[in-house]
Each structure stands twice: as structure tokens, then as C-alpha cells.
GROMACS .gro file of C-alpha atoms in nm:
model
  364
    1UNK     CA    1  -7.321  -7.466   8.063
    2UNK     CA    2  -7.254  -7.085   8.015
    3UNK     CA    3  -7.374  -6.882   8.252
    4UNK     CA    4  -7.565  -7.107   8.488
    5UNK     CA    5  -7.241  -7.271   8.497
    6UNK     CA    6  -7.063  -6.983   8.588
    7UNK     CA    7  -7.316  -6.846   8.817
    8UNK     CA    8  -7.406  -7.187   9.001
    9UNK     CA    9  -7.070  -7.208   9.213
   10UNK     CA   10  -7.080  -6.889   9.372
   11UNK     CA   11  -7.454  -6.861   9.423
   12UNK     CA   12  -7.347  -7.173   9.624
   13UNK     CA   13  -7.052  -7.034   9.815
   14UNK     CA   14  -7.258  -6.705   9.903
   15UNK     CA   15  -7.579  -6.935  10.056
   16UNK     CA   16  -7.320  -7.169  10.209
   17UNK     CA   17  -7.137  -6.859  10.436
   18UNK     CA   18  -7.478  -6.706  10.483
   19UNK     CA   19  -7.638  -7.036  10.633
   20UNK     CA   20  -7.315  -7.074  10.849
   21UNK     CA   21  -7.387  -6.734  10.978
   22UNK     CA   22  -7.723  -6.828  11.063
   23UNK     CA   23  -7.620  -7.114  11.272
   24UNK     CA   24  -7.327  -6.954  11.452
   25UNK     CA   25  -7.608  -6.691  11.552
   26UNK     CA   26  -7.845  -6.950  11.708
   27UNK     CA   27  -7.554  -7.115  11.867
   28UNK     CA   28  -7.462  -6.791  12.061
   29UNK     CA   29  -7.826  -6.672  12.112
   30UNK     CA   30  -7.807  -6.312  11.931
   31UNK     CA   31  -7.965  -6.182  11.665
   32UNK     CA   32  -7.926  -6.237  11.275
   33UNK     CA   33  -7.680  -5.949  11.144
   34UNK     CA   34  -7.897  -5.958  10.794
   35UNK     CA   35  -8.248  -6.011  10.854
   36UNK     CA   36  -8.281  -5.836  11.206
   37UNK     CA   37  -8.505  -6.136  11.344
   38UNK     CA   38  -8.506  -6.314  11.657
   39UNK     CA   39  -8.320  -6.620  11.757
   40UNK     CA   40  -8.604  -6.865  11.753
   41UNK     CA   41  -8.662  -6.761  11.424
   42UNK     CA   42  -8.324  -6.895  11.281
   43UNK     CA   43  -8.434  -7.268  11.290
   44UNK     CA   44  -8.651  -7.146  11.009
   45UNK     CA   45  -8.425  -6.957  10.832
   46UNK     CA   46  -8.152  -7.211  10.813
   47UNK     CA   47  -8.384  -7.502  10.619
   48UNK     CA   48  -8.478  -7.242  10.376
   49UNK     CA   49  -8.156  -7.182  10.302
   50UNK     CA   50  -8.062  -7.494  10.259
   51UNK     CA   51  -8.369  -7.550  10.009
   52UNK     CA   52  -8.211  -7.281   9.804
   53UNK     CA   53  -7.911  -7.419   9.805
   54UNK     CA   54  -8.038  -7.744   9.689
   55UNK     CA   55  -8.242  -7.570   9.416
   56UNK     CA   56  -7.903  -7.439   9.298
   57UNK     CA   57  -7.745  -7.688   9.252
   58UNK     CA   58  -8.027  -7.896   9.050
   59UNK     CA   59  -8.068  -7.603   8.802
   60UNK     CA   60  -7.712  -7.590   8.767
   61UNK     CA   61  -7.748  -7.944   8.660
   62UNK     CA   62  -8.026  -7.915   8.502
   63UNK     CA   63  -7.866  -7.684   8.250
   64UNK     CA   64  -7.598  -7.914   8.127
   65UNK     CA   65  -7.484  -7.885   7.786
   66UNK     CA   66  -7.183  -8.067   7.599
   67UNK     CA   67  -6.858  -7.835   7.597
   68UNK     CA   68  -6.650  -7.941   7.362
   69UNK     CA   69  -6.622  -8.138   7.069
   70UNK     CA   70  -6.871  -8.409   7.047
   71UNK     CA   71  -6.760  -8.770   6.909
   72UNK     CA   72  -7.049  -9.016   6.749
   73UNK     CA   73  -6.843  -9.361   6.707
   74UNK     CA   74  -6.956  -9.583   6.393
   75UNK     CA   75  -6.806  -9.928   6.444
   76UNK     CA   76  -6.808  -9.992   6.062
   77UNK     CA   77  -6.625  -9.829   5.768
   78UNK     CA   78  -6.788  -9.479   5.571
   79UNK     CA   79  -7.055  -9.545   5.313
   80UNK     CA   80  -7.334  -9.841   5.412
   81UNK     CA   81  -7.652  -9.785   5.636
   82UNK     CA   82  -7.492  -9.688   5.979
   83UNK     CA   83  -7.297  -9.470   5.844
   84UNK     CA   84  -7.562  -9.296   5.677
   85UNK     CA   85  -7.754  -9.326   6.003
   86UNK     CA   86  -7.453  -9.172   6.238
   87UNK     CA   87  -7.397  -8.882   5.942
   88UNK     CA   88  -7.802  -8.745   5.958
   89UNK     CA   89  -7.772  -8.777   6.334
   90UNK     CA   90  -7.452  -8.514   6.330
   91UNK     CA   91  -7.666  -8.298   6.036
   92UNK     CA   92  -7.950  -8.267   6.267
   93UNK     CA   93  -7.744  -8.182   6.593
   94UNK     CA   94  -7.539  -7.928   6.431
   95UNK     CA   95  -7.844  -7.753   6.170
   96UNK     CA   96  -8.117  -7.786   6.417
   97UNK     CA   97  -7.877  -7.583   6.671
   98UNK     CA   98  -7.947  -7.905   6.949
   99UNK     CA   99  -7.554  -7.846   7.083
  100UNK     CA  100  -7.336  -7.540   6.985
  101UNK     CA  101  -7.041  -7.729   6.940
  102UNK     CA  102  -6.867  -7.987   6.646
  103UNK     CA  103  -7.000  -8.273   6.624
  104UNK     CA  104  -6.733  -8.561   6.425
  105UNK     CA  105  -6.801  -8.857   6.294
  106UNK     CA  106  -6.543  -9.130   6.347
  107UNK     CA  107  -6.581  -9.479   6.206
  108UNK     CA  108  -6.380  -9.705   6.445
  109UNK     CA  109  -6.450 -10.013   6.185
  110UNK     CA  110  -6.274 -10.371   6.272
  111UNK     CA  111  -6.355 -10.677   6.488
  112UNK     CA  112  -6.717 -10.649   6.471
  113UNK     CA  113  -6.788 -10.293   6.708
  114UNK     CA  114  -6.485 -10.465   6.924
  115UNK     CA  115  -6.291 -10.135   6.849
  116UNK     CA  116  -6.535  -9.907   6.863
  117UNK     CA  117  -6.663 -10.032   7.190
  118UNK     CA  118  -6.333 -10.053   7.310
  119UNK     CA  119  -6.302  -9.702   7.189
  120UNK     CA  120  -6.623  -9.583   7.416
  121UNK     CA  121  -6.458  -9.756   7.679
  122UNK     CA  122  -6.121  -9.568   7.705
  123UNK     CA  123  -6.378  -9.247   7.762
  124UNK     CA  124  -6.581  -9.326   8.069
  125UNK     CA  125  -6.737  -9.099   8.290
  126UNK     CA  126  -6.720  -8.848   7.907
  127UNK     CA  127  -7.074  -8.735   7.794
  128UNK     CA  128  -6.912  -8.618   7.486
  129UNK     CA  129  -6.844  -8.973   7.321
  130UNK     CA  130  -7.186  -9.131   7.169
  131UNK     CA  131  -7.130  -9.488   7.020
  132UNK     CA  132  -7.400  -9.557   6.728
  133UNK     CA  133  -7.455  -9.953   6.811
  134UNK     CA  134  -7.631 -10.270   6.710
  135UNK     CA  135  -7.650 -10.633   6.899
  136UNK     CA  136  -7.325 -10.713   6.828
  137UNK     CA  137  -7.258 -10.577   7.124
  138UNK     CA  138  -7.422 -10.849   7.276
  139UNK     CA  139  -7.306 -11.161   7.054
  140UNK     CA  140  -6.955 -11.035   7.135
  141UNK     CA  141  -6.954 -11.052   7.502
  142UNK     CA  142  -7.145 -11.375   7.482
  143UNK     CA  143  -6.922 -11.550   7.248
  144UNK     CA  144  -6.589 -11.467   7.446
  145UNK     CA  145  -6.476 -11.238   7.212
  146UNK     CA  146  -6.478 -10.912   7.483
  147UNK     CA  147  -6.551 -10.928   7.878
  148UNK     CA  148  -6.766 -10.585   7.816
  149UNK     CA  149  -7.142 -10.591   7.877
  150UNK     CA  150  -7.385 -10.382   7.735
  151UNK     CA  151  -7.446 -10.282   8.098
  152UNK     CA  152  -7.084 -10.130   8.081
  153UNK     CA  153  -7.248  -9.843   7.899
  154UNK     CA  154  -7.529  -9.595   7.964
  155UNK     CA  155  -7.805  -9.699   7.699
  156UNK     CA  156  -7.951  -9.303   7.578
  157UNK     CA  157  -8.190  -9.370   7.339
  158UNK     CA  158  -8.325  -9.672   7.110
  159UNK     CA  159  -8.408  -9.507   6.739
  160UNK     CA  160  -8.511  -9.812   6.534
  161UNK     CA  161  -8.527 -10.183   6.470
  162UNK     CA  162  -8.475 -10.339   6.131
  163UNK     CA  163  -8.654 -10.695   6.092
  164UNK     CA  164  -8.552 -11.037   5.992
  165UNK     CA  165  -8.753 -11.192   5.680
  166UNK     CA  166  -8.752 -11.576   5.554
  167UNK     CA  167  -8.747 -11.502   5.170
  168UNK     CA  168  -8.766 -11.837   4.925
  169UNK     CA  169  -8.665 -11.835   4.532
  170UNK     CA  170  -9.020 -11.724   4.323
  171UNK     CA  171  -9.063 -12.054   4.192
  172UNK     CA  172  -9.019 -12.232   4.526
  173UNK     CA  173  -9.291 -12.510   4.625
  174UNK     CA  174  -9.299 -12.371   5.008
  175UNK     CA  175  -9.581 -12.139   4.961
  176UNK     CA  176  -9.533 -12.017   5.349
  177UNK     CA  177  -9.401 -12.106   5.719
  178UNK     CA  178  -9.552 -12.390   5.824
  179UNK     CA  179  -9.468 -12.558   5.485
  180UNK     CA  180  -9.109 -12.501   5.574
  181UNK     CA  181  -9.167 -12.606   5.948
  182UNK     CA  182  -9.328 -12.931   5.842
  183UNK     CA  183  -9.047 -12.996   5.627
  184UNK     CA  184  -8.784 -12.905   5.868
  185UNK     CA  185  -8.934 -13.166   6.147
  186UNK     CA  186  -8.899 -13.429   5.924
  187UNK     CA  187  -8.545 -13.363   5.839
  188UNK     CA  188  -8.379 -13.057   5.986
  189UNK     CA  189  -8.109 -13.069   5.694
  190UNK     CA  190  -8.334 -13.111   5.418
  191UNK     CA  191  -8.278 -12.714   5.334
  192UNK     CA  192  -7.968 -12.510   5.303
  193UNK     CA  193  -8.050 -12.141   5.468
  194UNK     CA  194  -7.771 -11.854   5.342
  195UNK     CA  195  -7.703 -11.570   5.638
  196UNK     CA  196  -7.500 -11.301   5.609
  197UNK     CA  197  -7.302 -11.401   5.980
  198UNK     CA  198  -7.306 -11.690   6.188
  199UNK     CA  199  -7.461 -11.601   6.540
  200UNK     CA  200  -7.577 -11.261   6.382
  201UNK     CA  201  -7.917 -11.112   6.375
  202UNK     CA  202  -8.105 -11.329   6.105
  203UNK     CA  203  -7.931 -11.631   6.205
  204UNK     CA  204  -8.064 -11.586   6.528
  205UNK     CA  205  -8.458 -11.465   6.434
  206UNK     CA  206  -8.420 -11.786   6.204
  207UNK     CA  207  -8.324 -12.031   6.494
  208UNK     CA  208  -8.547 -11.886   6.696
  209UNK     CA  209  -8.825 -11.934   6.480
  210UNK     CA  210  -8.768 -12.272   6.447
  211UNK     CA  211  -8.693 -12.341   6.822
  212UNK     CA  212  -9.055 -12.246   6.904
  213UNK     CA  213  -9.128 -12.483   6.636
  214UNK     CA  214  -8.974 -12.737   6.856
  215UNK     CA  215  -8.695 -12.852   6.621
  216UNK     CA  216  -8.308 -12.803   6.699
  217UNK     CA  217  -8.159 -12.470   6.509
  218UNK     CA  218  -7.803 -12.635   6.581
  219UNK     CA  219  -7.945 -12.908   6.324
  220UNK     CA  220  -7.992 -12.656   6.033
  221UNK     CA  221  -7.747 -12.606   5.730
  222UNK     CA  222  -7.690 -12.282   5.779
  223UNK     CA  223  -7.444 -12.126   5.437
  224UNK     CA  224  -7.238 -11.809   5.555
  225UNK     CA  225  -7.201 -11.563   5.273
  226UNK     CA  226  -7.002 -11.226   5.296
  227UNK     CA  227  -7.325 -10.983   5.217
  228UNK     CA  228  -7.717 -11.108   5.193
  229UNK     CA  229  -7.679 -11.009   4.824
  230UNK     CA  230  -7.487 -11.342   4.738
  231UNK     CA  231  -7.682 -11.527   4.944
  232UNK     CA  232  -7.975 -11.372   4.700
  233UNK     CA  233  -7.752 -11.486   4.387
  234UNK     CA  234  -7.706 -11.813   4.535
  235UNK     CA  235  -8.067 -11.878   4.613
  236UNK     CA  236  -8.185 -11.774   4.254
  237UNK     CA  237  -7.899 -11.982   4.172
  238UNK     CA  238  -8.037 -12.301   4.318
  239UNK     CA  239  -7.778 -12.382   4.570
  240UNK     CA  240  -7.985 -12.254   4.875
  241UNK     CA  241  -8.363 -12.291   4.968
  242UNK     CA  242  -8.376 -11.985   5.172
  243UNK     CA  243  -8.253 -11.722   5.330
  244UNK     CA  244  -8.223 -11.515   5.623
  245UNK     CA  245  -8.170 -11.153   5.590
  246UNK     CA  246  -8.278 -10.793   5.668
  247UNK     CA  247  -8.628 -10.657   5.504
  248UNK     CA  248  -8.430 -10.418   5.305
  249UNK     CA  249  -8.186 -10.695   5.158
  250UNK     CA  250  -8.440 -10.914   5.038
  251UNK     CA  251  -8.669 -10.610   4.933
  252UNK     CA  252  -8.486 -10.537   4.548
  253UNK     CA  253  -8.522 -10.944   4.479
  254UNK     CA  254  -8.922 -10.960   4.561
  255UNK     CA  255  -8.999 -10.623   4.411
  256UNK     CA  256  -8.851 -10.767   4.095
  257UNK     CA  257  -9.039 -11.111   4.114
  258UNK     CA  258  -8.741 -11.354   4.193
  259UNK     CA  259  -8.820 -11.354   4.527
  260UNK     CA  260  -9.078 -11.434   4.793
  261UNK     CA  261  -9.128 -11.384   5.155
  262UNK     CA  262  -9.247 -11.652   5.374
  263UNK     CA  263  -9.283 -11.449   5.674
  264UNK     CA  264  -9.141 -11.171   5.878
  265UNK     CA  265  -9.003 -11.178   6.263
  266UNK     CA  266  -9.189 -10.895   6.393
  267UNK     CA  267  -9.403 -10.897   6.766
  268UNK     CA  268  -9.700 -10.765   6.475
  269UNK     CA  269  -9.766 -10.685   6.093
  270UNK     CA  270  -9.624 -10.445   5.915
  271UNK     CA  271  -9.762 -10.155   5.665
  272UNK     CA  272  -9.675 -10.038   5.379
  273UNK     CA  273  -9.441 -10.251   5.151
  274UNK     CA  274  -9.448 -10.537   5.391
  275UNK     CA  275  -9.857 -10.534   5.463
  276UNK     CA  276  -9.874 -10.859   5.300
  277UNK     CA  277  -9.618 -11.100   5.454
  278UNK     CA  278  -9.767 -11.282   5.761
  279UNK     CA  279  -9.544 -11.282   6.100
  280UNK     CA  280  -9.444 -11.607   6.251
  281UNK     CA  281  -9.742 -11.568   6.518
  282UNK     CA  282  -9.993 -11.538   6.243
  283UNK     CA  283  -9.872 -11.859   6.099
  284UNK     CA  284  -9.859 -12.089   6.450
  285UNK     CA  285  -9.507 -11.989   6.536
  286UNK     CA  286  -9.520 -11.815   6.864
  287UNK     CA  287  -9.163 -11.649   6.866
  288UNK     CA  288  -9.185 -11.248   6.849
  289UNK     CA  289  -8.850 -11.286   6.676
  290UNK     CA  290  -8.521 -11.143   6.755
  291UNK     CA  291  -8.476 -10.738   6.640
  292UNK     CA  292  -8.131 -10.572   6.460
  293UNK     CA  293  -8.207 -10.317   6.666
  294UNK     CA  294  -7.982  -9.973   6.652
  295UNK     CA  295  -7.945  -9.788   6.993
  296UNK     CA  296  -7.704  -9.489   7.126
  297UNK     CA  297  -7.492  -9.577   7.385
  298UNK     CA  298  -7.307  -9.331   7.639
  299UNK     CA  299  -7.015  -9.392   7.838
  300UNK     CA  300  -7.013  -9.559   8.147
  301UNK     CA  301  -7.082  -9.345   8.461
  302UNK     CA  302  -7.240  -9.008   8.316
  303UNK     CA  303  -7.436  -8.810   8.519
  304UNK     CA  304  -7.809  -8.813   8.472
  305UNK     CA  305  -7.856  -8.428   8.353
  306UNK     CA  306  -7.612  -8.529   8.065
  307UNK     CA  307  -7.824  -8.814   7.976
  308UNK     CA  308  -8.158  -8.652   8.001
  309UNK     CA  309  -7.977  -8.371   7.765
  310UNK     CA  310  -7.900  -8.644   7.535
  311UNK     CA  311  -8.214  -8.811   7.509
  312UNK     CA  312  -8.407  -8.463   7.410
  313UNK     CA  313  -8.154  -8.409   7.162
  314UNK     CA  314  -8.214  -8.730   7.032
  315UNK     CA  315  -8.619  -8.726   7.040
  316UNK     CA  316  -8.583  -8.444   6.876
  317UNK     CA  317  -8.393  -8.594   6.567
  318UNK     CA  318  -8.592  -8.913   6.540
  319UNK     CA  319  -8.902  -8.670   6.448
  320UNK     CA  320  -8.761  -8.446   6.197
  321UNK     CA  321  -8.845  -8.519   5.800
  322UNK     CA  322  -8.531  -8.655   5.697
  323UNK     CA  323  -8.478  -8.903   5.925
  324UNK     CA  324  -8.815  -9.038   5.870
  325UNK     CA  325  -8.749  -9.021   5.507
  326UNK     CA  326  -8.443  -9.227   5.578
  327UNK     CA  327  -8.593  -9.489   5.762
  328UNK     CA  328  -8.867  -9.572   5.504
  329UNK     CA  329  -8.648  -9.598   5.175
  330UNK     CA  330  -8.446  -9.841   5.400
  331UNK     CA  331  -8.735  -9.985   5.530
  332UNK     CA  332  -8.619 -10.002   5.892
  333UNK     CA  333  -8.925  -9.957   6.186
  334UNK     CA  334  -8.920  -9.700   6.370
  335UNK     CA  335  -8.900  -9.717   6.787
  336UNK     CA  336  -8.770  -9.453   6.973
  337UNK     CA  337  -8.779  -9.523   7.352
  338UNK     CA  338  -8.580  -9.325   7.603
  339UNK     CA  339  -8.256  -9.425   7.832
  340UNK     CA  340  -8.477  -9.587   8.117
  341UNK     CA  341  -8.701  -9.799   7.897
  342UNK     CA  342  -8.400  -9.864   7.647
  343UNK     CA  343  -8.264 -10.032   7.990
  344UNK     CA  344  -8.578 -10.268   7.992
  345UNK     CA  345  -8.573 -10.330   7.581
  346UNK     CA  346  -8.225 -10.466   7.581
  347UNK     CA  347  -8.281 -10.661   7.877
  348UNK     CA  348  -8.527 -10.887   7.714
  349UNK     CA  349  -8.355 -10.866   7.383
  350UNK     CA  350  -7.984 -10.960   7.571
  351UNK     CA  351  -8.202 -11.291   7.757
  352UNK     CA  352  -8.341 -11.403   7.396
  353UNK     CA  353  -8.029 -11.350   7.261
  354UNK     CA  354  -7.854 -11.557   7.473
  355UNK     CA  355  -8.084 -11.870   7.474
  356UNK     CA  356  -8.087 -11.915   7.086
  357UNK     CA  357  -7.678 -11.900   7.139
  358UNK     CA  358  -7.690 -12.125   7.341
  359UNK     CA  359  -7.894 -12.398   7.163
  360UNK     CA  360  -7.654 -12.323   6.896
  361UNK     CA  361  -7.351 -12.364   7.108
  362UNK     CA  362  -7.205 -12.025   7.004
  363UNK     CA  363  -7.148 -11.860   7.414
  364UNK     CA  364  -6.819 -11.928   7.543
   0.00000   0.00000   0.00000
């Protein structure tokens, strides 16, 4: 805060004892000592003071700025995509000069952002702890795993989404969606599907997809492998039909011919890379499909000059060159929205969420 921090309290004191001295001087029907001006005039003077005072303390709020060391808490271990993510995020705090303090990375890795949410937590009502999250901090809460809510938190800024794709083996007969969808009504088994997590983003986009399709996701095969990449292997292998996975998992496989997409759950196409694969909508599915979104989250009960400081600093980083370098060569979508209309994004994301979970019987 500096100096309006220093300067705000007593600016306040010295407007507080000169309003009381106003008042005690209409009580008793005198003049003011300061300004020389009649009594009836005081009624006047008083509100105006007041205003100031009012004004004083909003700038002083206004003018918040973190104080100490700032924390940004990465709820998976050092080296893969959020990491990366958290890392550019400190880079362009600290060497664009947005706070004049450390910022430290600290990966709180382990039960699936249980400890690093637990970690954010432990801090509430602290403007200097930012948790780096993704919907797992929905899928946890709804599965019984931890009574906190995303509404626990303060939501500061969504920075990006990464899709769900449908990707089939090269020499597969399903040539798109509604070849798998007609399949899948006649037998909803007839296809193993490989995911990287049960209840996780893809195997939710997936069930989704075929939910609007009217056929059962809790009827699917669904094959949980430890990273998309084997689930890759094991498709080329012939032991799946499909697979569910992230745009930039499946993206090495199709750029090398062994792979094809059948269709991507996004509300509308995409460019560049992905101009050419058809959304569920454009092929009869009407399900805008479930997003691996990535969003900042604040601690409970901050004040709202802290998190209007925060989402500047952020809107500020989402624009610079290397994080839109980033983004592309991971192919994740850019959508920056601020803490209020972050609010409204997640609700509508937590309510689909929750309906595919439950058709699969996965909330507790």
C-alpha cells in the first residue's frame, strides 16, 4: 500500500475530530473555530466532511497492493502443463513489475488438488495465496472425497479451457459421430473407450455426449489408463475403439496419421489445427460439452480491492506474447473472463458437471 496506506489512517483521524468539532458547534449554537461561518451553515459542512471521509477511505482501498510474499499453489508435481502454466504466471508478475514483491511457486501435489485446496483453505481471509485450479475441484466435493465447494473460494480470473476430442485408430470404419452414436444405441458395450480418469474431464464430455444422444453413459466400457498416451498405444494396439482425451494428447497421434478425430466438445469450431474436426452440434449432438477449464482461485473472504488488484494483474498476463505462445503449442483456448463472470462460468459448468455424475453414479 505504501504511502496511501500510510497516509489513509490519519487523513481519517484528522476529518473524524474536525467533523466532531463541527457538530459540537451546532449543538451549542456558536460559531465554527476554523472556517469562521455561521451556525446554520454547519449542517452543510458536516456532510461534506463526511464525503471526504468516505472518499478516503475508498482510495485507500483502492490502492491495495500485496505486501509480502505471494504464494501461487499448483496441486500437481513440477514439470507437466500446470506447472508450466503457474511458472509463466510468476515470470510475468515479477518481470512485468505487476507486484513488487516474491512471488513462489509451491506444488502442493497429492489426492487430486485435495492438498492444495486444503492448503488455500488454512489461508482464508489472505490475498497473498493464489491456487492455480482445474474441475477437480468440483468432482471432489461431489464424489465425497472433501466437504469444500468451489464457492468456499473467491473465483479471480478464468485464463483458458482445454477441450475434450473423440479420436478413433486411422484405419477405423467409424468415419464420424453419428456412426459411433448409431452403434452405441444398438449396443452401448459394443466399444471399449480408454480415459485418462474415471469421473474426470473427458470421461465426462464423453458421457455427456452420449446422454444427449439419449443412451445411458453408465452403460459404456469405459478403460482407465494412467496417462492418455497409453490409452493412444492401446488404441493403435487394437484393444480400444476410442478414446477420450485432451486436444493436445491426441494431437502427436493424428499429426502422424495413426489417428483420427471424430469430433470435438466445444460450444463452436475451432481454427487453426483443429479447423477441420466437426463439434458434436454440427453432427446432431446438441451437448456444448463439458470444458477442463483452468481458473485462479483466492481465498475465502478477501476484500474486493484485493480482488479487483488481482484480476488486472491477471488480464494483464493473459495478453502478453508468451503466454499466448504457450497456449497455442499446447493447443489450449483461450478465455479470460473476470472474478464476477468467472462466478457465472463455473456455475453452469458445476450444474453440468454434476448431472453427467450422476447418471454415472459417481456423487456421494
Amino acid at each position: 500500500m505504501g504511502r496511501h496506506g500510510a497516509a489513509g489512517p490519519r487523513a481519517r483521524r484528522a476529518l473524524l475530530r474536525v467533523a466532531r468539532r463541527a457538530r459540537r458547534a451546532a449543538r451549542r449554537g456558536r460559531f465554527s473555530a476554523h472556517a469562521l461561518t455561521p451556525v446554520k451553515r454547519v449542517a452543510t459542512i458536516v456532510p461534506v466532511l463526511l464525503g471526504a471521509l468516505f472518499a478516503s477511505i475508498v482510495c485507500a482501498q483502492s490502492a491495495w497492493r500485496p505486501e509480502k510474499n505471494i504464494e501461487i499453489i499448483i496441486p500437481t508435481a513440477a514439470g507437466g502443463i500446470n506447472d508450466q502454466v503457474s511458472r509463466l504466471i510468476q515470470k510475468t508478475l515479477q518481470d512485468g513489475k505487476l507486484v513488487n514483491v516474491p512471488v513462489i511457486p509451491v506444488n502442493k501435489a497429492g489426492g487430486n488438488q485435495l492438498l492444495a485446496v486444503a492448503y488455500l483453505n488454512q489461508n482464508a481471509g489472505n490475498a497473498h495465496y493464489l491456487l492455480y485450479s482445474a474441475p477437480t475441484v468440483f468432482t471432489n466435493q461431489l464424489a465425497g472425497l472433501t466437504p469444500q465447494m468451489y464457492t468456499d473460494f473467491t473465483p479471480l480470473a478464468l485464463l483458458y479451457v482445454e477441450r475434450t476430442v473423440i479420436t478413433v485408430a486411422a484405419g477405423s470404419p467409424l468415419k464420424n459421430m453419428r456412426d459411433l452414436i448409431d452403434r452405441l444405441k444398438a449396443d452401448p458395450s459394443a466399444f471399449a473407450f480408454g480415459v485418462s480418469s474415471r469421473g474426470g474431464p473427458n470421461h465426462l464430455a464423453l458421457s455427456q455426449a452420449v446422454r444427449s444422444a439419449g443412451i445411458d453413459p453408465a452403460k459404456l466400457k469405459v478403460v482407465v489408463f494412467k496417462t492418455n498416451a497409453e490409452s493412444m498405444t492401446a488404441m493403435m494396439g487394437g484393444h480400444l475403439q476410442a478414446v477420450a482425451s485432451s486436444v493436445s494428447s491426441a494431437m502427436a497421434q493424428v499429426m502422424a496419421g495413426n489417428t483420427r478425430m471424430l469430433t470435438i466438445a466445444a460450444p463452436q469450431r475451432m481454427s487453426g489445427a483443429l479447423a477441420q474436426v466437426p463439434t458434436l452440434r454440427e453432427q446432431g449432438i446438441d451437448a456444448p460439452g463439458i470444458a477442463n477449464w483452468r481458473v485462479v482461485f483466492g481465498a475465502k473472504g478477501i476484500a474486493p480491492a484485493q480482488v479487483a488488484f488481482w484480476e488486472e494483474a491477471l488480464a494483464k498476463t493473459v495478453v502478453t506474447g508468451d503466454w499466448k505462445k504457450l497456449l497455442e503449442e499446447n493447443n489450449l483456448e483461450s478465455q479470460f473472463l473476470r472474478s464476477r463472470d468467472t462466478a457465472r462460468y463455473l456455475e453452469g459448468e458445476y450444474a453440468a458437471t454434476r448431472a453427467v455424475m450422476s447418471d454415472l453414479g459417481l456423487i456421494k
